[in-house]
Tab-separated table of N, CA, C and O in Angstrom:
chain	number	residue	atom	x	y	z
X	1	MET	N	-8.784	65.214	-50.113
X	1	MET	CA	-9.920	65.608	-50.942
X	1	MET	C	-11.061	64.602	-50.746
X	1	MET	O	-10.846	63.407	-50.666
X	2	ASN	N	-12.256	65.115	-50.657
X	2	ASN	CA	-13.419	64.243	-50.525
X	2	ASN	C	-13.700	63.552	-51.851
X	2	ASN	O	-13.388	64.056	-52.920
X	3	LYS	N	-14.345	62.402	-51.758
X	3	LYS	CA	-14.722	61.677	-52.969
X	3	LYS	C	-15.806	62.456	-53.709
X	3	LYS	O	-16.672	63.052	-53.079
X	4	PRO	N	-15.796	62.410	-55.047
X	4	PRO	CA	-16.831	63.105	-55.821
X	4	PRO	C	-18.114	62.294	-55.948
X	4	PRO	O	-18.928	62.533	-56.832
X	5	TYR	N	-18.289	61.315	-55.053
X	5	TYR	CA	-19.489	60.485	-55.085
X	5	TYR	C	-19.775	59.924	-53.693
X	5	TYR	O	-18.904	59.882	-52.829
X	6	HIS	N	-21.010	59.487	-53.515
X	6	HIS	CA	-21.445	58.808	-52.296
X	6	HIS	C	-22.240	57.582	-52.737
X	6	HIS	O	-23.133	57.698	-53.574
X	7	ILE	N	-21.928	56.427	-52.168
X	7	ILE	CA	-22.585	55.182	-52.566
X	7	ILE	C	-23.626	54.791	-51.528
X	7	ILE	O	-23.359	54.813	-50.324
X	8	SER	N	-24.797	54.410	-52.006
X	8	SER	CA	-25.898	53.994	-51.144
X	8	SER	C	-26.536	52.737	-51.730
X	8	SER	O	-26.527	52.549	-52.946
X	9	ASP	N	-27.064	51.883	-50.884
X	9	ASP	CA	-27.842	50.755	-51.387
X	9	ASP	C	-29.183	51.287	-51.871
X	9	ASP	O	-29.726	52.224	-51.313
X	10	TYR	N	-29.671	50.693	-52.899
X	10	TYR	CA	-30.981	51.072	-53.430
X	10	TYR	C	-31.714	49.779	-53.720
X	10	TYR	O	-31.325	49.034	-54.611
X	11	TYR	N	-32.726	49.491	-52.960
X	11	TYR	CA	-33.377	48.197	-53.060
X	11	TYR	C	-34.538	48.212	-54.037
X	11	TYR	O	-35.686	48.076	-53.671
X	12	ASP	N	-34.191	48.394	-55.306
X	12	ASP	CA	-35.186	48.218	-56.348
X	12	ASP	C	-35.259	46.729	-56.659
X	12	ASP	O	-34.682	45.912	-55.943
X	13	SER	N	-35.923	46.361	-57.699
X	13	SER	CA	-36.068	44.943	-58.014
X	13	SER	C	-34.730	44.280	-58.345
X	13	SER	O	-34.611	43.071	-58.292
X	14	PHE	N	-33.700	45.089	-58.645
X	14	PHE	CA	-32.383	44.538	-58.972
X	14	PHE	C	-31.391	44.648	-57.813
X	14	PHE	O	-30.249	44.254	-57.943
X	15	LYS	N	-31.823	45.228	-56.696
X	15	LYS	CA	-30.933	45.485	-55.557
X	15	LYS	C	-29.679	46.232	-56.006
X	15	LYS	O	-28.555	45.868	-55.695
X	16	SER	N	-29.893	47.295	-56.730
X	16	SER	CA	-28.814	48.109	-57.283
X	16	SER	C	-28.111	48.899	-56.199
X	16	SER	O	-28.638	49.084	-55.102
X	17	HIS	N	-26.942	49.386	-56.530
X	17	HIS	CA	-26.283	50.395	-55.715
X	17	HIS	C	-26.581	51.731	-56.364
X	17	HIS	O	-26.593	51.844	-57.591
X	18	LEU	N	-26.823	52.730	-55.549
X	18	LEU	CA	-27.114	54.068	-56.037
X	18	LEU	C	-25.928	54.949	-55.688
X	18	LEU	O	-25.472	54.958	-54.544
X	19	VAL	N	-25.427	55.670	-56.668
X	19	VAL	CA	-24.293	56.562	-56.475
X	19	VAL	C	-24.784	57.984	-56.683
X	19	VAL	O	-25.379	58.300	-57.718
X	20	PHE	N	-24.542	58.830	-55.690
X	20	PHE	CA	-24.873	60.253	-55.794
X	20	PHE	C	-23.599	61.012	-56.120
X	20	PHE	O	-22.570	60.810	-55.461
X	21	SER	N	-23.652	61.888	-57.105
X	21	SER	CA	-22.499	62.748	-57.348
X	21	SER	C	-22.429	63.745	-56.197
X	21	SER	O	-23.453	64.181	-55.673
X	22	THR	N	-21.214	64.084	-55.784
X	22	THR	CA	-21.035	65.051	-54.706
X	22	THR	C	-20.229	66.256	-55.180
X	22	THR	O	-19.790	67.066	-54.369
X	23	SER	N	-20.006	66.339	-56.486
X	23	SER	CA	-19.349	67.503	-57.073
X	23	SER	C	-19.855	67.667	-58.502
X	23	SER	O	-20.550	66.807	-59.025
X	24	TYR	N	-19.463	68.756	-59.107
X	24	TYR	CA	-19.872	69.030	-60.484
X	24	TYR	C	-19.074	68.214	-61.493
X	24	TYR	O	-19.354	68.250	-62.683
X	25	LEU	N	-18.067	67.445	-61.025
X	25	LEU	CA	-17.245	66.645	-61.941
X	25	LEU	C	-18.101	65.622	-62.680
X	25	LEU	O	-18.977	65.000	-62.094
X	26	GLY	N	-17.804	65.425	-63.942
X	26	GLY	CA	-18.501	64.427	-64.733
X	26	GLY	C	-18.071	63.024	-64.339
X	26	GLY	O	-16.996	62.818	-63.759
X	27	LEU	N	-18.879	62.066	-64.666
X	27	LEU	CA	-18.639	60.662	-64.322
X	27	LEU	C	-17.282	60.165	-64.816
X	27	LEU	O	-16.627	59.372	-64.144
X	28	GLU	N	-16.852	60.628	-65.963
X	28	GLU	CA	-15.574	60.174	-66.520
X	28	GLU	C	-14.395	60.473	-65.587
X	28	GLU	O	-13.354	59.821	-65.662
X	29	ASN	N	-14.564	61.430	-64.676
X	29	ASN	CA	-13.507	61.793	-63.745
X	29	ASN	C	-13.349	60.822	-62.577
X	29	ASN	O	-12.322	60.848	-61.905
X	30	TYR	N	-14.357	60.008	-62.310
X	30	TYR	CA	-14.251	59.122	-61.149
X	30	TYR	C	-14.773	57.705	-61.377
X	30	TYR	O	-14.840	56.906	-60.450
X	31	ILE	N	-15.079	57.348	-62.611
X	31	ILE	CA	-15.609	56.004	-62.859
X	31	ILE	C	-14.574	54.927	-62.519
X	31	ILE	O	-14.934	53.846	-62.044
X	32	ALA	N	-13.296	55.210	-62.709
X	32	ALA	CA	-12.254	54.236	-62.361
X	32	ALA	C	-12.222	54.019	-60.845
X	32	ALA	O	-12.050	52.882	-60.380
X	33	ASP	N	-12.408	55.080	-60.067
X	33	ASP	CA	-12.463	54.954	-58.601
X	33	ASP	C	-13.671	54.134	-58.166
X	33	ASP	O	-13.589	53.323	-57.250
X	34	LEU	N	-14.800	54.362	-58.825
X	34	LEU	CA	-15.996	53.577	-58.523
X	34	LEU	C	-15.765	52.102	-58.815
X	34	LEU	O	-16.124	51.234	-58.010
X	35	ALA	N	-15.170	51.810	-59.961
X	35	ALA	CA	-14.887	50.413	-60.323
X	35	ALA	C	-13.969	49.777	-59.290
X	35	ALA	O	-14.197	48.640	-58.862
X	36	HIS	N	-12.970	50.513	-58.841
X	36	HIS	CA	-12.051	50.001	-57.814
X	36	HIS	C	-12.818	49.675	-56.526
X	36	HIS	O	-12.620	48.617	-55.924
X	37	HIS	N	-13.705	50.581	-56.121
X	37	HIS	CA	-14.511	50.349	-54.916
X	37	HIS	C	-15.347	49.072	-55.047
X	37	HIS	O	-15.366	48.235	-54.141
X	38	PHE	N	-16.040	48.927	-56.167
X	38	PHE	CA	-16.912	47.765	-56.342
X	38	PHE	C	-16.125	46.463	-56.476
X	38	PHE	O	-16.581	45.415	-56.028
X	39	ARG	N	-14.940	46.532	-57.065
X	39	ARG	CA	-14.076	45.328	-57.105
X	39	ARG	C	-13.685	44.918	-55.692
X	39	ARG	O	-13.727	43.737	-55.348
X	40	LYS	N	-13.293	45.893	-54.868
X	40	LYS	CA	-12.889	45.595	-53.486
X	40	LYS	C	-14.026	44.976	-52.679
X	40	LYS	O	-13.796	44.106	-51.851
X	41	THR	N	-15.243	45.417	-52.930
X	41	THR	CA	-16.387	44.898	-52.174
X	41	THR	C	-16.996	43.663	-52.819
X	41	THR	O	-17.985	43.126	-52.318
X	42	LYS	N	-16.408	43.235	-53.943
X	42	LYS	CA	-16.859	42.048	-54.679
X	42	LYS	C	-18.322	42.169	-55.123
X	42	LYS	O	-19.072	41.208	-55.116
X	43	TYR	N	-18.703	43.370	-55.493
X	43	TYR	CA	-20.067	43.614	-55.952
X	43	TYR	C	-20.186	43.297	-57.434
X	43	TYR	O	-19.282	43.562	-58.220
X	44	GLU	N	-21.313	42.736	-57.800
X	44	GLU	CA	-21.660	42.513	-59.197
X	44	GLU	C	-23.134	42.847	-59.346
X	44	GLU	O	-23.969	42.323	-58.619
X	45	GLY	N	-23.451	43.738	-60.271
X	45	GLY	CA	-24.847	44.092	-60.480
X	45	GLY	C	-24.999	45.496	-61.031
X	45	GLY	O	-24.034	46.135	-61.457
X	46	ASN	N	-26.229	45.971	-60.994
X	46	ASN	CA	-26.551	47.286	-61.533
X	46	ASN	C	-26.102	48.392	-60.598
X	46	ASN	O	-26.185	48.267	-59.368
X	47	VAL	N	-25.661	49.471	-61.199
X	47	VAL	CA	-25.311	50.683	-60.470
X	47	VAL	C	-26.081	51.818	-61.138
X	47	VAL	O	-26.040	51.973	-62.364
X	48	ILE	N	-26.807	52.572	-60.332
X	48	ILE	CA	-27.528	53.738	-60.827
X	48	ILE	C	-26.785	54.956	-60.305
X	48	ILE	O	-26.499	55.053	-59.108
X	49	ILE	N	-26.456	55.872	-61.203
X	49	ILE	CA	-25.682	57.048	-60.832
X	49	ILE	C	-26.538	58.292	-61.061
X	49	ILE	O	-27.046	58.518	-62.158
X	50	ASP	N	-26.706	59.082	-59.993
X	50	ASP	CA	-27.447	60.333	-60.074
X	50	ASP	C	-26.426	61.442	-60.331
X	50	ASP	O	-25.621	61.775	-59.465
X	51	LEU	N	-26.470	62.002	-61.514
X	51	LEU	CA	-25.514	63.028	-61.932
X	51	LEU	C	-26.106	64.432	-61.825
X	51	LEU	O	-25.806	65.308	-62.643
X	52	LEU	N	-26.922	64.658	-60.807
X	52	LEU	CA	-27.594	65.945	-60.643
X	52	LEU	C	-26.621	67.117	-60.658
X	52	LEU	O	-26.866	68.115	-61.318
X	53	LEU	N	-25.524	67.009	-59.932
X	53	LEU	CA	-24.638	68.155	-59.776
X	53	LEU	C	-23.870	68.511	-61.044
X	53	LEU	O	-23.497	69.667	-61.228
X	54	SER	N	-23.650	67.532	-61.912
X	54	SER	CA	-22.940	67.826	-63.162
X	54	SER	C	-23.871	67.965	-64.355
X	54	SER	O	-23.567	68.699	-65.295
X	55	ASN	N	-25.012	67.291	-64.336
X	55	ASN	CA	-25.929	67.327	-65.477
X	55	ASN	C	-27.184	68.147	-65.231
X	55	ASN	O	-27.897	68.464	-66.168
X	56	GLY	N	-27.479	68.432	-63.966
X	56	GLY	CA	-28.698	69.161	-63.661
X	56	GLY	C	-29.926	68.320	-63.954
X	56	GLY	O	-29.864	67.098	-64.004
X	57	LYS	N	-31.036	69.007	-64.168
X	57	LYS	CA	-32.280	68.297	-64.463
X	57	LYS	C	-32.387	68.083	-65.975
X	57	LYS	O	-33.020	68.848	-66.688
X	58	THR	N	-31.722	67.033	-66.428
X	58	THR	CA	-31.751	66.680	-67.847
X	58	THR	C	-32.195	65.232	-67.957
X	58	THR	O	-32.242	64.508	-66.966
X	59	ARG	N	-32.462	64.800	-69.168
X	59	ARG	CA	-32.904	63.414	-69.345
X	59	ARG	C	-31.788	62.420	-69.062
X	59	ARG	O	-32.042	61.243	-68.856
X	60	ASN	N	-30.539	62.867	-69.037
X	60	ASN	CA	-29.443	61.958	-68.705
X	60	ASN	C	-28.914	62.192	-67.287
X	60	ASN	O	-27.748	61.978	-67.009
X	61	ARG	N	-29.812	62.602	-66.403
X	61	ARG	CA	-29.433	62.772	-64.999
X	61	ARG	C	-29.112	61.429	-64.351
X	61	ARG	O	-28.142	61.299	-63.623
X	62	TYR	N	-29.956	60.434	-64.589
X	62	TYR	CA	-29.755	59.103	-63.993
X	62	TYR	C	-29.204	58.154	-65.056
X	62	TYR	O	-29.798	57.992	-66.116
X	63	ILE	N	-28.084	57.529	-64.737
X	63	ILE	CA	-27.435	56.575	-65.636
X	63	ILE	C	-27.411	55.218	-64.950
X	63	ILE	O	-27.093	55.123	-63.758
X	64	GLN	N	-27.741	54.177	-65.682
X	64	GLN	CA	-27.654	52.815	-65.149
X	64	GLN	C	-26.557	52.074	-65.912
X	64	GLN	O	-26.556	52.059	-67.147
X	65	ILE	N	-25.622	51.499	-65.150
X	65	ILE	CA	-24.503	50.756	-65.733
X	65	ILE	C	-24.373	49.437	-64.983
X	65	ILE	O	-24.486	49.403	-63.760
X	66	TYR	N	-24.093	48.383	-65.717
X	66	TYR	CA	-23.884	47.075	-65.087
X	66	TYR	C	-22.407	46.928	-64.747
X	66	TYR	O	-21.530	47.199	-65.562
X	67	PHE	N	-22.136	46.494	-63.502
X	67	PHE	CA	-20.772	46.202	-63.071
X	67	PHE	C	-20.630	44.687	-62.991
X	67	PHE	O	-21.361	44.034	-62.253
X	68	ASP	N	-19.698	44.127	-63.762
X	68	ASP	CA	-19.575	42.673	-63.874
X	68	ASP	C	-18.669	42.025	-62.818
X	68	ASP	O	-18.351	40.850	-62.908
X	69	GLY	N	-18.281	42.784	-61.824
X	69	GLY	CA	-17.382	42.282	-60.786
X	69	GLY	C	-15.962	42.759	-60.980
X	69	GLY	O	-15.158	42.729	-60.059
X	70	LYS	N	-15.667	43.211	-62.209
X	70	LYS	CA	-14.328	43.725	-62.515
X	70	LYS	C	-14.373	45.107	-63.141
X	70	LYS	O	-13.568	45.959	-62.837
X	71	ASN	N	-15.328	45.292	-64.046
X	71	ASN	CA	-15.417	46.554	-64.785
X	71	ASN	C	-16.869	46.913	-65.062
X	71	ASN	O	-17.743	46.054	-65.052
X	72	PHE	N	-17.080	48.180	-65.360
X	72	PHE	CA	-18.382	48.625	-65.823
X	72	PHE	C	-18.524	48.276	-67.292
X	72	PHE	O	-17.578	48.406	-68.060
X	73	ASP	N	-19.699	47.834	-67.679
X	73	ASP	CA	-19.982	47.548	-69.082
X	73	ASP	C	-20.569	48.817	-69.698
X	73	ASP	O	-21.788	48.988	-69.792
X	74	ILE	N	-19.680	49.705	-70.093
X	74	ILE	CA	-20.070	51.015	-70.617
X	74	ILE	C	-20.918	50.884	-71.880
X	74	ILE	O	-21.777	51.715	-72.147
X	75	GLU	N	-20.704	49.818	-72.638
X	75	GLU	CA	-21.432	49.618	-73.894
X	75	GLU	C	-22.947	49.539	-73.679
X	75	GLU	O	-23.709	49.885	-74.573
X	76	ILE	N	-23.369	49.061	-72.505
X	76	ILE	CA	-24.813	48.944	-72.266
X	76	ILE	C	-25.302	49.938	-71.211
X	76	ILE	O	-26.383	49.786	-70.662
X	77	ALA	N	-24.499	50.969	-70.948
X	77	ALA	CA	-24.946	52.034	-70.043
X	77	ALA	C	-26.119	52.754	-70.705
X	77	ALA	O	-26.163	52.906	-71.926
X	78	LYS	N	-27.065	53.167	-69.880
X	78	LYS	CA	-28.214	53.868	-70.446
X	78	LYS	C	-28.747	54.874	-69.446
X	78	LYS	O	-28.610	54.714	-68.240
X	79	SER	N	-29.339	55.928	-69.977
X	79	SER	CA	-30.009	56.879	-69.092
X	79	SER	C	-31.387	56.290	-68.793
X	79	SER	O	-31.996	55.633	-69.641
X	80	ILE	N	-31.822	56.490	-67.564
X	80	ILE	CA	-33.113	55.935	-67.156
X	80	ILE	C	-34.003	57.037	-66.609
X	80	ILE	O	-33.520	58.066	-66.130
X	81	LYS	N	-35.282	56.803	-66.673
X	81	LYS	CA	-36.259	57.700	-66.066
X	81	LYS	C	-36.480	57.200	-64.648
X	81	LYS	O	-36.814	56.026	-64.433
X	82	ALA	N	-36.279	58.069	-63.695
X	82	ALA	CA	-36.388	57.691	-62.286
X	82	ALA	C	-37.840	57.498	-61.877
X	82	ALA	O	-38.707	58.290	-62.247
X	83	ASN	N	-38.085	56.443	-61.099
X	83	ASN	CA	-39.416	56.266	-60.525
X	83	ASN	C	-39.540	57.157	-59.283
X	83	ASN	O	-38.565	57.801	-58.864
X	84	LYS	N	-40.699	57.194	-58.696
X	84	LYS	CA	-40.965	58.076	-57.546
X	84	LYS	C	-40.037	57.753	-56.376
X	84	LYS	O	-39.509	58.662	-55.725
X	85	GLU	N	-39.820	56.476	-56.112
X	85	GLU	CA	-38.956	56.069	-54.998
X	85	GLU	C	-37.530	56.586	-55.186
X	85	GLU	O	-36.919	57.116	-54.262
X	86	LEU	N	-37.007	56.454	-56.387
X	86	LEU	CA	-35.656	56.921	-56.678
X	86	LEU	C	-35.587	58.449	-56.594
X	86	LEU	O	-34.652	59.006	-56.020
X	87	GLN	N	-36.574	59.113	-57.133
X	87	GLN	CA	-36.621	60.580	-57.042
X	87	GLN	C	-36.639	61.040	-55.593
X	87	GLN	O	-35.921	61.975	-55.216
X	88	ASP	N	-37.459	60.373	-54.769
X	88	ASP	CA	-37.551	60.746	-53.354
X	88	ASP	C	-36.236	60.500	-52.620
X	88	ASP	O	-35.814	61.314	-51.797
X	89	LYS	N	-35.595	59.379	-52.905
X	89	LYS	CA	-34.310	59.064	-52.263
X	89	LYS	C	-33.268	60.118	-52.638
X	89	LYS	O	-32.514	60.591	-51.791
X	90	SER	N	-33.232	60.497	-53.901
X	90	SER	CA	-32.290	61.528	-54.353
X	90	SER	C	-32.594	62.873	-53.708
X	90	SER	O	-31.686	63.569	-53.241
X	91	LEU	N	-33.866	63.242	-53.694
X	91	LEU	CA	-34.259	64.515	-53.102
X	91	LEU	C	-33.846	64.574	-51.630
X	91	LEU	O	-33.289	65.581	-51.171
X	92	CYS	N	-34.085	63.505	-50.890
X	92	CYS	CA	-33.695	63.456	-49.477
X	92	CYS	C	-32.183	63.599	-49.320
X	92	CYS	O	-31.713	64.363	-48.471
X	93	TYR	N	-31.422	62.872	-50.133
X	93	TYR	CA	-29.966	62.936	-50.024
X	93	TYR	C	-29.466	64.361	-50.258
X	93	TYR	O	-28.686	64.899	-49.471
X	94	TYR	N	-29.916	64.981	-51.338
X	94	TYR	CA	-29.413	66.318	-51.662
X	94	TYR	C	-29.964	67.394	-50.718
X	94	TYR	O	-29.268	68.377	-50.441
X	95	ALA	N	-31.160	67.216	-50.190
X	95	ALA	CA	-31.679	68.172	-49.206
X	95	ALA	C	-30.875	68.077	-47.904
X	95	ALA	O	-30.554	69.101	-47.289
X	96	GLU	N	-30.534	66.858	-47.495
X	96	GLU	CA	-29.753	66.661	-46.265
X	96	GLU	C	-28.291	67.057	-46.440
X	96	GLU	O	-27.590	67.277	-45.453
X	97	ASN	N	-27.832	67.132	-47.660
X	97	ASN	CA	-26.449	67.503	-47.971
X	97	ASN	C	-26.436	68.723	-48.888
X	97	ASN	O	-25.712	68.772	-49.884
X	98	SER	N	-27.236	69.714	-48.537
X	98	SER	CA	-27.467	70.854	-49.417
X	98	SER	C	-26.211	71.691	-49.686
X	98	SER	O	-26.172	72.433	-50.661
X	99	GLU	N	-25.179	71.544	-48.864
X	99	GLU	CA	-23.934	72.275	-49.129
X	99	GLU	C	-23.309	71.845	-50.458
X	99	GLU	O	-22.547	72.591	-51.067
X	100	LEU	N	-23.647	70.649	-50.931
X	100	LEU	CA	-23.125	70.157	-52.210
X	100	LEU	C	-23.691	70.943	-53.396
X	100	LEU	O	-23.075	71.002	-54.455
X	101	LEU	N	-24.854	71.524	-53.221
X	101	LEU	CA	-25.549	72.185	-54.325
X	101	LEU	C	-24.858	73.451	-54.797
X	101	LEU	O	-25.015	73.855	-55.946
X	102	LYS	N	-24.064	74.077	-53.916
X	102	LYS	CA	-23.437	75.352	-54.293
X	102	LYS	C	-22.404	75.195	-55.404
X	102	LYS	O	-22.190	76.111	-56.178
X	103	ASP	N	-21.753	74.034	-55.475
X	103	ASP	CA	-20.760	73.776	-56.517
X	103	ASP	C	-21.334	72.808	-57.548
X	103	ASP	O	-20.865	71.691	-57.701
X	104	SER	N	-22.372	73.262	-58.214
X	104	SER	CA	-23.050	72.412	-59.197
X	104	SER	C	-23.509	73.268	-60.373
X	104	SER	O	-23.335	74.485	-60.365
X	105	VAL	N	-24.102	72.620	-61.353
X	105	VAL	CA	-24.644	73.346	-62.504
X	105	VAL	C	-26.049	73.890	-62.225
X	105	VAL	O	-26.624	74.560	-63.076
X	106	LEU	N	-26.586	73.607	-61.056
X	106	LEU	CA	-27.935	74.064	-60.723
X	106	LEU	C	-27.966	75.575	-60.521
X	106	LEU	O	-27.026	76.154	-59.966
X	107	ASN	N	-29.071	76.191	-60.934
X	107	ASN	CA	-29.213	77.614	-60.651
X	107	ASN	C	-29.724	77.796	-59.219
X	107	ASN	O	-30.086	76.822	-58.550
X	108	LYS	N	-29.747	79.022	-58.734
X	108	LYS	CA	-30.128	79.283	-57.336
X	108	LYS	C	-31.555	78.842	-57.028
X	108	LYS	O	-31.822	78.342	-55.947
X	109	SER	N	-32.443	78.993	-57.975
X	109	SER	CA	-33.842	78.593	-57.762
X	109	SER	C	-33.958	77.082	-57.591
X	109	SER	O	-34.665	76.602	-56.699
X	110	GLN	N	-33.267	76.343	-58.435
X	110	GLN	CA	-33.298	74.883	-58.333
X	110	GLN	C	-32.684	74.421	-57.012
X	110	GLN	O	-33.232	73.543	-56.344
X	111	ALA	N	-31.555	75.008	-56.631
X	111	ALA	CA	-30.909	74.647	-55.360
X	111	ALA	C	-31.831	74.963	-54.182
X	111	ALA	O	-31.949	74.159	-53.244
X	112	TYR	N	-32.512	76.092	-54.229
X	112	TYR	CA	-33.444	76.476	-53.161
X	112	TYR	C	-34.566	75.449	-53.027
X	112	TYR	O	-34.911	75.025	-51.915
X	113	LEU	N	-35.138	75.041	-54.145
X	113	LEU	CA	-36.227	74.061	-54.113
X	113	LEU	C	-35.756	72.740	-53.501
X	113	LEU	O	-36.445	72.167	-52.649
X	114	ILE	N	-34.598	72.267	-53.922
X	114	ILE	CA	-34.083	71.009	-53.385
X	114	ILE	C	-33.817	71.123	-51.888
X	114	ILE	O	-34.167	70.236	-51.126
X	115	LYS	N	-33.201	72.223	-51.465
X	115	LYS	CA	-32.937	72.420	-50.026
X	115	LYS	C	-34.219	72.342	-49.211
X	115	LYS	O	-34.214	71.913	-48.065
X	116	ASN	N	-35.307	72.755	-49.810
X	116	ASN	CA	-36.604	72.755	-49.143
X	116	ASN	C	-37.443	71.534	-49.494
X	116	ASN	O	-38.663	71.538	-49.312
X	117	ARG	N	-36.766	70.503	-50.006
X	117	ARG	CA	-37.377	69.206	-50.304
X	117	ARG	C	-38.536	69.275	-51.295
X	117	ARG	O	-39.542	68.604	-51.173
X	118	ILE	N	-38.346	70.130	-52.297
X	118	ILE	CA	-39.324	70.253	-53.374
X	118	ILE	C	-38.636	69.766	-54.654
X	118	ILE	O	-37.584	70.291	-55.037
X	119	ALA	N	-39.193	68.769	-55.286
X	119	ALA	CA	-38.585	68.188	-56.487
X	119	ALA	C	-38.541	69.198	-57.614
X	119	ALA	O	-39.468	69.999	-57.777
X	120	ILE	N	-37.479	69.133	-58.389
X	120	ILE	CA	-37.371	70.019	-59.556
X	120	ILE	C	-37.666	69.215	-60.816
X	120	ILE	O	-37.621	68.025	-60.828
């Protein structure tokens, strides 16, 4: 089975890692796997998770969580408003991997726009 996420570097001012959901599964289904990955790579810092496929275009699409080297600090997780750079990076990822859109909460119109690199 493929992983329900894809990890990318995101060089914002915090040098965060950006995680793209690759299925409609909610974050609770794979957060332990993400923590395991970051422990193995000895990463410590911010992680931004794009939950487009499970949350759609909602205010809680992007979640920022701090990873302390061992675990995510869920207590200080927060939804964030994406800047233009983050929106563009997400749009490019999902347009280039448009097959992921079919198994998501997005309607056909939203999936069509993303496939054609038009922000929703």
